[in-house]
PDB file of C-alpha atoms in Angstrom:
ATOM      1  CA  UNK A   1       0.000   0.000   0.000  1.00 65.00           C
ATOM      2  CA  UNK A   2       1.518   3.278  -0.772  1.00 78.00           C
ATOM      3  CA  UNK A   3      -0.057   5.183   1.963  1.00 91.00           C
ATOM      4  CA  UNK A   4      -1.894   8.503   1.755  1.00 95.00           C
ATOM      5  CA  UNK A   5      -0.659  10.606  -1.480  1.00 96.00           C
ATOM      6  CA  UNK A   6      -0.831  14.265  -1.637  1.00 97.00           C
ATOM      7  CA  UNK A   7       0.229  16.556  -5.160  1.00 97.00           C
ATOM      8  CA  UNK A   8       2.088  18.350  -5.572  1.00 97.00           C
ATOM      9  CA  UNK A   9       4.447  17.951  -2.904  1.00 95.00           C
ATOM     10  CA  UNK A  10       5.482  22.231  -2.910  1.00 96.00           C
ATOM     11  CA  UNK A  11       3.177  24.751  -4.099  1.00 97.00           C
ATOM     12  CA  UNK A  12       4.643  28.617  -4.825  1.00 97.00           C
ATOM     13  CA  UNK A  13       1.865  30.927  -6.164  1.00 97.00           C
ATOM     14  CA  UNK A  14       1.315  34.418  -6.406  1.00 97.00           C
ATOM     15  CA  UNK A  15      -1.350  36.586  -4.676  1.00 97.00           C
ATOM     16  CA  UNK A  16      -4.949  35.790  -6.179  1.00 97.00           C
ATOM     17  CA  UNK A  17      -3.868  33.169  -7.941  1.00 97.00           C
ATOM     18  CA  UNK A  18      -5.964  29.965  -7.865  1.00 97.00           C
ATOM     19  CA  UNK A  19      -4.696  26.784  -5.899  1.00 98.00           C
ATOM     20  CA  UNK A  20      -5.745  23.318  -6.133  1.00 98.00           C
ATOM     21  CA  UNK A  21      -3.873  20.405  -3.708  1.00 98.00           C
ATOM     22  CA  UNK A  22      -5.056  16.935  -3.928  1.00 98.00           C
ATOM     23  CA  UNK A  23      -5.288  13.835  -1.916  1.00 98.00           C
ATOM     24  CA  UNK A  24      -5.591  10.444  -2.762  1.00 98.00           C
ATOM     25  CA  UNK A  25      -6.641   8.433   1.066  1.00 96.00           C
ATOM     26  CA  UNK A  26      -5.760   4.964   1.269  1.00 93.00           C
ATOM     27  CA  UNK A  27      -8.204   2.023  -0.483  1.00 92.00           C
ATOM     28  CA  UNK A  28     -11.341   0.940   2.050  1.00 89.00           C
ATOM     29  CA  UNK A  29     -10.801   3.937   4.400  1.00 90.00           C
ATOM     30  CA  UNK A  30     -14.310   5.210   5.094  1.00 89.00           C
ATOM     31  CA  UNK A  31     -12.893   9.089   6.643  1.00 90.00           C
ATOM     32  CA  UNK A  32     -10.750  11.657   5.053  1.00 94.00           C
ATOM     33  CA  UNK A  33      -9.726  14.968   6.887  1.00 94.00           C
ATOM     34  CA  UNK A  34      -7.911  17.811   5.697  1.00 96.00           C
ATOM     35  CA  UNK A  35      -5.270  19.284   8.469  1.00 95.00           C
ATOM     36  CA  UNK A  36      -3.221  22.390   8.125  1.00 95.00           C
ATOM     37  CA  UNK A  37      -0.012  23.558   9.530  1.00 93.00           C
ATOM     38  CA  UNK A  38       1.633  26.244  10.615  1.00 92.00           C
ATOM     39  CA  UNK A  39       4.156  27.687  13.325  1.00 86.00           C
ATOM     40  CA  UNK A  40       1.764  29.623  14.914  1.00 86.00           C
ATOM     41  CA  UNK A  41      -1.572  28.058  14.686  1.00 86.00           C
ATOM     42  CA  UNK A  42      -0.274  24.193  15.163  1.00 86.00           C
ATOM     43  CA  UNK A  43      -2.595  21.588  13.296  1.00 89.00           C
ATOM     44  CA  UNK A  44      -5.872  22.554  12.694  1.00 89.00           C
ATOM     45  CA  UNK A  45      -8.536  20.960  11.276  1.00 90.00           C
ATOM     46  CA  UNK A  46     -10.265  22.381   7.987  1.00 95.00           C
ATOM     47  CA  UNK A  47     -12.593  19.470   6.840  1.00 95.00           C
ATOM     48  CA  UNK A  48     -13.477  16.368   6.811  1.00 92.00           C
ATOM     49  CA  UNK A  49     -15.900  13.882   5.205  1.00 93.00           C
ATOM     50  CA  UNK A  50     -17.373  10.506   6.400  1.00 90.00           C
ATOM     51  CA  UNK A  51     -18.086   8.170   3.073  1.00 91.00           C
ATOM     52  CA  UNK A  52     -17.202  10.803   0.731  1.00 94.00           C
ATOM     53  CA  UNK A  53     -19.981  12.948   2.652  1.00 93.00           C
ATOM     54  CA  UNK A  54     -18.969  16.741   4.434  1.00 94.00           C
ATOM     55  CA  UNK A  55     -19.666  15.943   8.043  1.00 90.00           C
ATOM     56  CA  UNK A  56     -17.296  19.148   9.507  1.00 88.00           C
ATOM     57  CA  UNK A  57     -16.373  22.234   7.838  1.00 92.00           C
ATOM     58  CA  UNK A  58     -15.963  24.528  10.751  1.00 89.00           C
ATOM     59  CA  UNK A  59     -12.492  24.648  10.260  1.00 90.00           C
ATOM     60  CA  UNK A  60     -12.462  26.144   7.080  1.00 94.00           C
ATOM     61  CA  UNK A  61     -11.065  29.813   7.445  1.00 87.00           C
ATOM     62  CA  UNK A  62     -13.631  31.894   4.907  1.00 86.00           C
ATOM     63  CA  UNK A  63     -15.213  31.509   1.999  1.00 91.00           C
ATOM     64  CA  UNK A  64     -12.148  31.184  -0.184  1.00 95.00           C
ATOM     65  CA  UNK A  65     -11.319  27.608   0.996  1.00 97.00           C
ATOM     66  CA  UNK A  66     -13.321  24.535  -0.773  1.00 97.00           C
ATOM     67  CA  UNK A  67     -13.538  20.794  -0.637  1.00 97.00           C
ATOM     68  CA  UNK A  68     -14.839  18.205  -2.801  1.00 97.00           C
ATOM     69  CA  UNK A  69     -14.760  14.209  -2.528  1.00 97.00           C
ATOM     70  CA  UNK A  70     -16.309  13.084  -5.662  1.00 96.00           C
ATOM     71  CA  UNK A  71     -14.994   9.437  -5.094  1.00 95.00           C
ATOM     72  CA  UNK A  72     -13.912   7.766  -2.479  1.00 94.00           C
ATOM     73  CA  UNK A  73     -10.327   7.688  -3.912  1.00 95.00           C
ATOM     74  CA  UNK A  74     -10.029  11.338  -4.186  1.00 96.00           C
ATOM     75  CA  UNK A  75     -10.138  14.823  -2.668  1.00 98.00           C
ATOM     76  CA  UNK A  76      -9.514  18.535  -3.474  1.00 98.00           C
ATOM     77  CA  UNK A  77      -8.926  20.945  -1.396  1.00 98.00           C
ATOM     78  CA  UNK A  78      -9.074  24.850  -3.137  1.00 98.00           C
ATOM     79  CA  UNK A  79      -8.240  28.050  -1.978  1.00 97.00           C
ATOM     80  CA  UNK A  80      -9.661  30.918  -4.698  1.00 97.00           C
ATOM     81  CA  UNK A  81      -7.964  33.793  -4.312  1.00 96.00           C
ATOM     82  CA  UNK A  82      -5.010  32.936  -2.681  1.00 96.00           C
ATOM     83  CA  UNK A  83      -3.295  35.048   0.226  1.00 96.00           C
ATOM     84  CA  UNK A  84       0.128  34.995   1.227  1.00 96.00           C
ATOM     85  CA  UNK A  85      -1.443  34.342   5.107  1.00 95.00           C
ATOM     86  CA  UNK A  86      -2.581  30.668   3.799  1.00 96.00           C
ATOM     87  CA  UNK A  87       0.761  29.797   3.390  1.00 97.00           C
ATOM     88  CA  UNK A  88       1.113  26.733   5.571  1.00 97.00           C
ATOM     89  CA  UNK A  89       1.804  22.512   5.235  1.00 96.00           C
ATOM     90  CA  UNK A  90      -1.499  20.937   4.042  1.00 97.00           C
ATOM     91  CA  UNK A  91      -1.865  17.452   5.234  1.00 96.00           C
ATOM     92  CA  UNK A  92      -4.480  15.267   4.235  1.00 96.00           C
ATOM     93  CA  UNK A  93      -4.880  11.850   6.697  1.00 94.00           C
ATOM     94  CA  UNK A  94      -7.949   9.017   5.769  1.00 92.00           C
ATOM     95  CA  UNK A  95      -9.152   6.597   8.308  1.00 87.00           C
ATOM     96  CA  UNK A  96     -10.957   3.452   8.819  1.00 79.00           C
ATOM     97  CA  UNK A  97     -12.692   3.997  12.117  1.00 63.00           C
ATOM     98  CA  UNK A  98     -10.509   3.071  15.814  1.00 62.00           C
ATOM     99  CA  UNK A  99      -7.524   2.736  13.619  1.00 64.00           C
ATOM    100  CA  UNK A 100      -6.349   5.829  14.075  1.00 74.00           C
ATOM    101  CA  UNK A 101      -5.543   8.102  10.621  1.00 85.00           C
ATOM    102  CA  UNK A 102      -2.450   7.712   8.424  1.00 90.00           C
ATOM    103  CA  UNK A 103      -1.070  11.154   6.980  1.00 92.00           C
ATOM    104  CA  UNK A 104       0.188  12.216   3.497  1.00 94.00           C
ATOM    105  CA  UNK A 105       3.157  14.150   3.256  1.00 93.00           C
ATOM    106  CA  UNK A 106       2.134  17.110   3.163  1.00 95.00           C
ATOM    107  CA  UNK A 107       1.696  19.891   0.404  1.00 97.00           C
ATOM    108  CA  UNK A 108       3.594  22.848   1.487  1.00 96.00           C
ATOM    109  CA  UNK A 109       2.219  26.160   0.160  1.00 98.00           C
ATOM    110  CA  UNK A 110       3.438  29.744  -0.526  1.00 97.00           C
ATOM    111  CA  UNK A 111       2.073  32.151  -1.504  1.00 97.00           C
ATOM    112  CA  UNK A 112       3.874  35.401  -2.425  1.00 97.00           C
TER     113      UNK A 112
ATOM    114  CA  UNK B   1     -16.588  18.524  23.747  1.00 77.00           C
ATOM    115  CA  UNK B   2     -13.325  16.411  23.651  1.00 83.00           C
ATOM    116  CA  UNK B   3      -9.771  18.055  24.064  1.00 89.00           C
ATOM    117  CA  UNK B   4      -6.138  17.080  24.490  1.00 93.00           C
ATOM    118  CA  UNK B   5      -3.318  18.954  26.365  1.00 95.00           C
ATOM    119  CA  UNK B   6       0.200  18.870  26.392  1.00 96.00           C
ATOM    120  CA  UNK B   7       1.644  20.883  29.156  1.00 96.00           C
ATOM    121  CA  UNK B   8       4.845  21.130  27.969  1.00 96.00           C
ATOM    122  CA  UNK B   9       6.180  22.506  24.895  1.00 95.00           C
ATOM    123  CA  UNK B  10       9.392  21.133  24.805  1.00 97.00           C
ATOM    124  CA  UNK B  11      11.054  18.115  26.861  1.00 98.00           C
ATOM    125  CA  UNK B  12      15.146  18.058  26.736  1.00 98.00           C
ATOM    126  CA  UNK B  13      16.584  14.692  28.225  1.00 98.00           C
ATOM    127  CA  UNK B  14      20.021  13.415  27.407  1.00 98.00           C
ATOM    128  CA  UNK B  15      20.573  10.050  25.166  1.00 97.00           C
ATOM    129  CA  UNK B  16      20.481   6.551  27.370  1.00 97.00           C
ATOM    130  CA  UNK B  17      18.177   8.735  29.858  1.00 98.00           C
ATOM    131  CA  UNK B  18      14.324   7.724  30.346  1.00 97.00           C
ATOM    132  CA  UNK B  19      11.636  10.131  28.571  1.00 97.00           C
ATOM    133  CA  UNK B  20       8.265  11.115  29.407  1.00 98.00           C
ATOM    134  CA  UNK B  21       5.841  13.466  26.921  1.00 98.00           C
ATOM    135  CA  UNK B  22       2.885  14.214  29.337  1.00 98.00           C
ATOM    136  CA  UNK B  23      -0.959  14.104  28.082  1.00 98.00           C
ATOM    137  CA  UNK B  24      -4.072  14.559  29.552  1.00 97.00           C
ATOM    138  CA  UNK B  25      -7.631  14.691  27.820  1.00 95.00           C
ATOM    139  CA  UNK B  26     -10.984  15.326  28.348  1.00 93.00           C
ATOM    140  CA  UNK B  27     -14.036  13.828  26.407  1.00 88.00           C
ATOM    141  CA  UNK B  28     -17.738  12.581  27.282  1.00 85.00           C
ATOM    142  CA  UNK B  29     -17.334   9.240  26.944  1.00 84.00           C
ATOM    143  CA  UNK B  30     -14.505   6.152  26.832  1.00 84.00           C
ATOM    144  CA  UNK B  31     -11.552   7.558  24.845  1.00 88.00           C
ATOM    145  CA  UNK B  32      -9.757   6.018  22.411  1.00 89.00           C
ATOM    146  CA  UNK B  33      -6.238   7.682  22.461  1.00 92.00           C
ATOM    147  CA  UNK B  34      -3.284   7.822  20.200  1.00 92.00           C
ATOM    148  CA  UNK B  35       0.147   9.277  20.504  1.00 95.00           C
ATOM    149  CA  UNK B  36       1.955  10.612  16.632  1.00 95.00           C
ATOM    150  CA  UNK B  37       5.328  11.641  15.734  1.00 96.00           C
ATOM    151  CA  UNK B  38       6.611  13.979  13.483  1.00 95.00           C
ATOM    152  CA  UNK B  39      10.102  14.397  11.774  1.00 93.00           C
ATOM    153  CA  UNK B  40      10.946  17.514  10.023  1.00 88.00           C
ATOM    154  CA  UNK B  41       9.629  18.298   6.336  1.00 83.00           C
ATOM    155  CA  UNK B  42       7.235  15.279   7.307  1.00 87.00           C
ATOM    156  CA  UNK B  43       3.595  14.216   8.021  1.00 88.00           C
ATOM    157  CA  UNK B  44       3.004  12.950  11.173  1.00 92.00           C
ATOM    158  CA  UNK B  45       3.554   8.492  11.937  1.00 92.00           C
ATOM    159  CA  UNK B  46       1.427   6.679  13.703  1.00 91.00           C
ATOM    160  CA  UNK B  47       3.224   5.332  17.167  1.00 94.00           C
ATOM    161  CA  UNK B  48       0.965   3.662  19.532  1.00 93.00           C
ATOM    162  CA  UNK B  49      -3.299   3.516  20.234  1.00 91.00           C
ATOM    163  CA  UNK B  50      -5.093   2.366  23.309  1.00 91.00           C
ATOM    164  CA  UNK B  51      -8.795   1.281  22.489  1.00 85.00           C
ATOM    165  CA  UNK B  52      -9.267  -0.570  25.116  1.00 83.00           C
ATOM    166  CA  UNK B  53      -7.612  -3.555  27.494  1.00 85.00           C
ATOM    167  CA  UNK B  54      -4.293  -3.553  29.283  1.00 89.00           C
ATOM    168  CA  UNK B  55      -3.658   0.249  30.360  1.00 91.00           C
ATOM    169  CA  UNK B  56       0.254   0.220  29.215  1.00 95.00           C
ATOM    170  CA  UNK B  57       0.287   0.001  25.713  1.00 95.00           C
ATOM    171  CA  UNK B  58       3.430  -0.118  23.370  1.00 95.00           C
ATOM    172  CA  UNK B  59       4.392   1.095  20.798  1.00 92.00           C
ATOM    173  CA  UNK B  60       6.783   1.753  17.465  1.00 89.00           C
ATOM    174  CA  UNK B  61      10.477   2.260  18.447  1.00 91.00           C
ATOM    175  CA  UNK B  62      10.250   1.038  21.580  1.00 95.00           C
ATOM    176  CA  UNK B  63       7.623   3.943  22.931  1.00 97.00           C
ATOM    177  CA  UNK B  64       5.095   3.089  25.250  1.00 97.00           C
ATOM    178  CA  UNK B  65       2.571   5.015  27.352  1.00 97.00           C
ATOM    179  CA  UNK B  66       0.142   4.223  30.143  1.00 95.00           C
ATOM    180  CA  UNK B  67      -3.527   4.955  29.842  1.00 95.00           C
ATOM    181  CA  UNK B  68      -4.685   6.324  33.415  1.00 95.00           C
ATOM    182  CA  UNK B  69      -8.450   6.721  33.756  1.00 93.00           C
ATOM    183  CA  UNK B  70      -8.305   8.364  37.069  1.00 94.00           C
ATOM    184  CA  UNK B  71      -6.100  11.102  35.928  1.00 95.00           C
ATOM    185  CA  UNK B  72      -7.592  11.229  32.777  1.00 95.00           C
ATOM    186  CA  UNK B  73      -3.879  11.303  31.411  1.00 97.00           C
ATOM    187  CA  UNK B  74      -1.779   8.895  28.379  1.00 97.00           C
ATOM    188  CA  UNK B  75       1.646   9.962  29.181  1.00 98.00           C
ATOM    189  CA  UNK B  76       4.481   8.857  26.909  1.00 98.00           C
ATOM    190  CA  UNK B  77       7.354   7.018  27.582  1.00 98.00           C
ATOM    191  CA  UNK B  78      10.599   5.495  26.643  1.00 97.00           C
ATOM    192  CA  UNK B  79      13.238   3.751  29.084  1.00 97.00           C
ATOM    193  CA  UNK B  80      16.314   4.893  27.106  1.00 97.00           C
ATOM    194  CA  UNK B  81      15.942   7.789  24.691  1.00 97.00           C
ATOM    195  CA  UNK B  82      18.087   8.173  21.501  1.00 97.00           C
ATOM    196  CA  UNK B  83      19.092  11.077  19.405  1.00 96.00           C
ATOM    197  CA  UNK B  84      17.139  10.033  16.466  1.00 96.00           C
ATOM    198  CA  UNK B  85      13.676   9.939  18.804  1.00 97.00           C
ATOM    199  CA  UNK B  86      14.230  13.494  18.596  1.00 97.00           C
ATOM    200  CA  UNK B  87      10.827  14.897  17.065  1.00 97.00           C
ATOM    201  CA  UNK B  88       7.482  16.686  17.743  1.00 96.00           C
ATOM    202  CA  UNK B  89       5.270  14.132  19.462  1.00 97.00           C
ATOM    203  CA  UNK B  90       1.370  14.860  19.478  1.00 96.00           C
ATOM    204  CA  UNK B  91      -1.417  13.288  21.318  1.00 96.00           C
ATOM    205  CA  UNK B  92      -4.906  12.955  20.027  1.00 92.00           C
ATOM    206  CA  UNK B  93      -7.774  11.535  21.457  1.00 90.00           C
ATOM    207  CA  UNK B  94     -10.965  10.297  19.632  1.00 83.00           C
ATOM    208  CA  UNK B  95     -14.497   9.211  20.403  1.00 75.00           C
ATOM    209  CA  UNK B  96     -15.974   7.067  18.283  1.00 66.00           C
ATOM    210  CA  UNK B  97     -19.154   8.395  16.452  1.00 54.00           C
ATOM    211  CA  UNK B  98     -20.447   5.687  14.484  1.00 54.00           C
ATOM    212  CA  UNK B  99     -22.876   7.613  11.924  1.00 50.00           C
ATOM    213  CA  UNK B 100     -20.034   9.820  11.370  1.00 53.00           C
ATOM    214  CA  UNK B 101     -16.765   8.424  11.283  1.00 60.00           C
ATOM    215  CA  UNK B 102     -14.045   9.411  14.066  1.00 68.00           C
ATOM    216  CA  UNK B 103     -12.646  12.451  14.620  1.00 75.00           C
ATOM    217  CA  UNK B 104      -9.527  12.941  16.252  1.00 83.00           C
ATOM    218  CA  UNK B 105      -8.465  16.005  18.160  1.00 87.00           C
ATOM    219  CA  UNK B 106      -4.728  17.125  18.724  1.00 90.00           C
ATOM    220  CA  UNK B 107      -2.877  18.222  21.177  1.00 92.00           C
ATOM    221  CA  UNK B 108      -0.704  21.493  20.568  1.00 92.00           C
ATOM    222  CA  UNK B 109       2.209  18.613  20.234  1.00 95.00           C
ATOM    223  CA  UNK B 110       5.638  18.877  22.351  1.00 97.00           C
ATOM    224  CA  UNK B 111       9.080  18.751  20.892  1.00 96.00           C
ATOM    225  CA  UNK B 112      11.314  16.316  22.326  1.00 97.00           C
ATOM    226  CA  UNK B 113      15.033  17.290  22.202  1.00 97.00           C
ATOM    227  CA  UNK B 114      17.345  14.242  22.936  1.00 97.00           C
ATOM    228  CA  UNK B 115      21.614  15.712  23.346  1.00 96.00           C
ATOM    229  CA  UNK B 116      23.814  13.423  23.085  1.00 95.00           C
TER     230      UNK B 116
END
């Protein structure tokens, strides 16, 4: 199994600019969350569906952060327009319930 | 509403000495707890759960911790630390919601530094 796989692996953007990461959790997990990271904030969590279902967006900062799991073999994560304060480590983790999650390795993000 | 704390930012102990990465929690509700690593430039590793059963639990790398009900605490610990255990260690705990998956919540994580 390769584990949880996140693209790209570094993201550098400008200011308004359009970002997409993506997530591919691990076959016959049921949960997929969205963390991110940063020196100041810690890990926080943005989202996270059950069964390819949103059961938790509270986390998600404003309106220009977005999340789709079409299939349970895949997840986006968006941020339209892009600010250089969203600059962070995105990690995505999937679970399959008491198992604890497994983590990708991260997308790390600036944005200039 | 569950939640995790980790008193301590950082932990310094010197290579060969025992370490201990304190926890406590708070959720309505048997816990399931877990204990995380991670290395730099990395996601975080999986190191050791306790669901249920025998209240010392162990782990990856030779990391164990002790599930205290009483104290409502999951402390880390290793006998003999090394350099390369040097890392940022975070606790999560989880309950179990079965129409909606589990959720875990973190701790605010503490950085073990192991000299040599």
């Amino acid at each position: 199994d390769a584990g949880v796989i996140q693209s790209p692996r570094h993201e550098v953007t400008e200011m308004g600019q359009e970002v997409t990461l993506r997530c591919k959790p691990i076959s016959g997990h049921n949960s997929l969350f969205w963390y991110r990271q940063t020196m100041m904030r810690g890990l926080e969590l943005l989202i996270y569906f059950n069964n390819n279902v949103p059961i938790d967006d509270s986390g998600m900062p404003e309106d220009r952060f977005s999340a789709k799991m079409p299939n349970a073999s895949f997840s986006t994560l968006k941020i339209q327009p892009s600010e250089p304060r969203d600059s962070a480590v995105y990690f995505c983790a999937s679970s399959g319930d008491l198992y604890g999650y497994t983590f990708g390795s991260g997308t790390r993000l600036t944005v200039v | 509403a569950q939640s995790v704390a980790q008193p301590e930012d950082q932990v310094n102990v010197a290579e060969g000495n025992p370490l201990t990465v304190k926890c406590t929690y708070s959720v309505s509700g048997n816990p399931y707890l877990f204990w995380y690593v991670q290395y730099p430039n990395r996601g975080l590793q999986f190191l050791l759960k306790y669901i249920t059963g025998d209240n010392l639990v162990k782990g990856s790398y030779g990391f164990e911790a002790e599930f205290n009900k009483s104290q409502t605490s999951f402390h880390l610990k290793k006998p003999s630390a090394l350099v390369s255990d040097s890392a940022l260690y975070f606790c999560a705990v989880s309950v179990l919601l079965k129409s909606s998956g589990d959720k875990l919540t973190f701790g605010t994580g503490t950085r073990l530094a192991v000299r040599p």
